[in-house]
CSV table of C-alpha atoms in Angstrom, one decimal:
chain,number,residue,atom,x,y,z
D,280,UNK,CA,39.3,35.8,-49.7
D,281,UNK,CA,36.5,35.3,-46.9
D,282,UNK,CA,33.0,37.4,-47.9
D,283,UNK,CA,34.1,39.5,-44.4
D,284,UNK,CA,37.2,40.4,-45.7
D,285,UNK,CA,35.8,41.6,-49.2
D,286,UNK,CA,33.3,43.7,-47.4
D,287,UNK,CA,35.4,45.0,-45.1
D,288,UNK,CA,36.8,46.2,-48.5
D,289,UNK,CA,34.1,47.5,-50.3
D,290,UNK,CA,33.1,49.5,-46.8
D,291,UNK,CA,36.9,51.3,-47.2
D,292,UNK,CA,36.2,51.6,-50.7
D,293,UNK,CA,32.9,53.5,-49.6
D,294,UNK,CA,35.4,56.3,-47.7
D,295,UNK,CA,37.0,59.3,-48.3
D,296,UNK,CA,41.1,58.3,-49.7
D,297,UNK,CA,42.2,60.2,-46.2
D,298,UNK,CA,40.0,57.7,-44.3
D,299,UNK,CA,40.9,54.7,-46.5
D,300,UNK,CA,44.2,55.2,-45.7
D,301,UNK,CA,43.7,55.9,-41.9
D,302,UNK,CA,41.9,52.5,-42.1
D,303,UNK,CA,44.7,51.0,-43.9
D,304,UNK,CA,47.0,52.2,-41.1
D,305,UNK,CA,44.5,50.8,-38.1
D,306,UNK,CA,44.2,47.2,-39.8
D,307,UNK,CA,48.2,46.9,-40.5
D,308,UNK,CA,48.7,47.8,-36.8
D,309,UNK,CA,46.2,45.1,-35.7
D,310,UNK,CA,48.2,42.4,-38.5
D,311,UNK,CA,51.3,43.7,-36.7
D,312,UNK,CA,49.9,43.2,-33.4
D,313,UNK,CA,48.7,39.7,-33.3
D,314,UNK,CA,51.4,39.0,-35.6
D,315,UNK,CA,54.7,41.1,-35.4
D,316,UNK,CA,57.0,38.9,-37.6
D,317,UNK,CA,54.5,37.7,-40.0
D,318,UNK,CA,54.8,33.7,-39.1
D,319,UNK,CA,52.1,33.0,-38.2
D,320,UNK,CA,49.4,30.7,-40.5
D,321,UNK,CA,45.9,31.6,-41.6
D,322,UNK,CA,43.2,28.7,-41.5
D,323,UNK,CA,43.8,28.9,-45.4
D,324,UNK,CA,47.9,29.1,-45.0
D,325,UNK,CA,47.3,26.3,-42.8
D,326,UNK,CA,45.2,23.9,-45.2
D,327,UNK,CA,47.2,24.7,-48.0
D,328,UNK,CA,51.2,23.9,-46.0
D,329,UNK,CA,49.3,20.4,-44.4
D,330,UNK,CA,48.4,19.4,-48.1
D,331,UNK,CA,51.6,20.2,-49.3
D,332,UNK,CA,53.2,18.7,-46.4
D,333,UNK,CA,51.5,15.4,-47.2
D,334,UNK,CA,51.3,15.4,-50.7
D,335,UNK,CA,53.9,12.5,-51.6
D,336,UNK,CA,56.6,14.9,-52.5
D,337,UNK,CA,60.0,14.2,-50.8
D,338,UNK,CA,61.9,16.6,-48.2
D,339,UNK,CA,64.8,17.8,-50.2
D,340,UNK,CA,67.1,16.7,-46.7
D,341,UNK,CA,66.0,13.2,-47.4
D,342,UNK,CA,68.0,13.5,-50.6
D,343,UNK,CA,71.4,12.6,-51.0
D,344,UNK,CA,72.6,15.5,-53.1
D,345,UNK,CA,76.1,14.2,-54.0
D,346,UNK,CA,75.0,11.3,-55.2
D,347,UNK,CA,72.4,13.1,-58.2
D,348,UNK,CA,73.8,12.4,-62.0
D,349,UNK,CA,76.2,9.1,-60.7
């Protein structure tokens, strides 16, 4: 978690609940907005799916399932 994210926290954690969860409300409309169907990547999302994507590990449609336990 970026140190602007966990401030942004500890400044809701500062409010009143109502307000908290008005906040709440505001930043899930602004996820929703930039991002309606939730595919798109963080920079961390990002780093983590190219290191996975090039880690050595074999796409499971390279593999010739019938052909496992022969």
């Amino acid at each position: 978690m970026s140190d602007l994210v966990m401030e942004a926290a500890r400044l809701m954690d500062m409010l009143p609940e109502s307000d908290q969860n008005f906040a709440f409300e505001f930043i899930k409309k602004l996820v929703l907005a930039w991002d309606p169907d939730y595919t798109k990547l963080t920079p961390e999302e990002a780093k983590r799916l190219d290191a996975a994507e090039h880690s050595g590990w074999i796409d499971e449609t390279e593999i010739d399932w019938s052909q496992i336990g022969q």
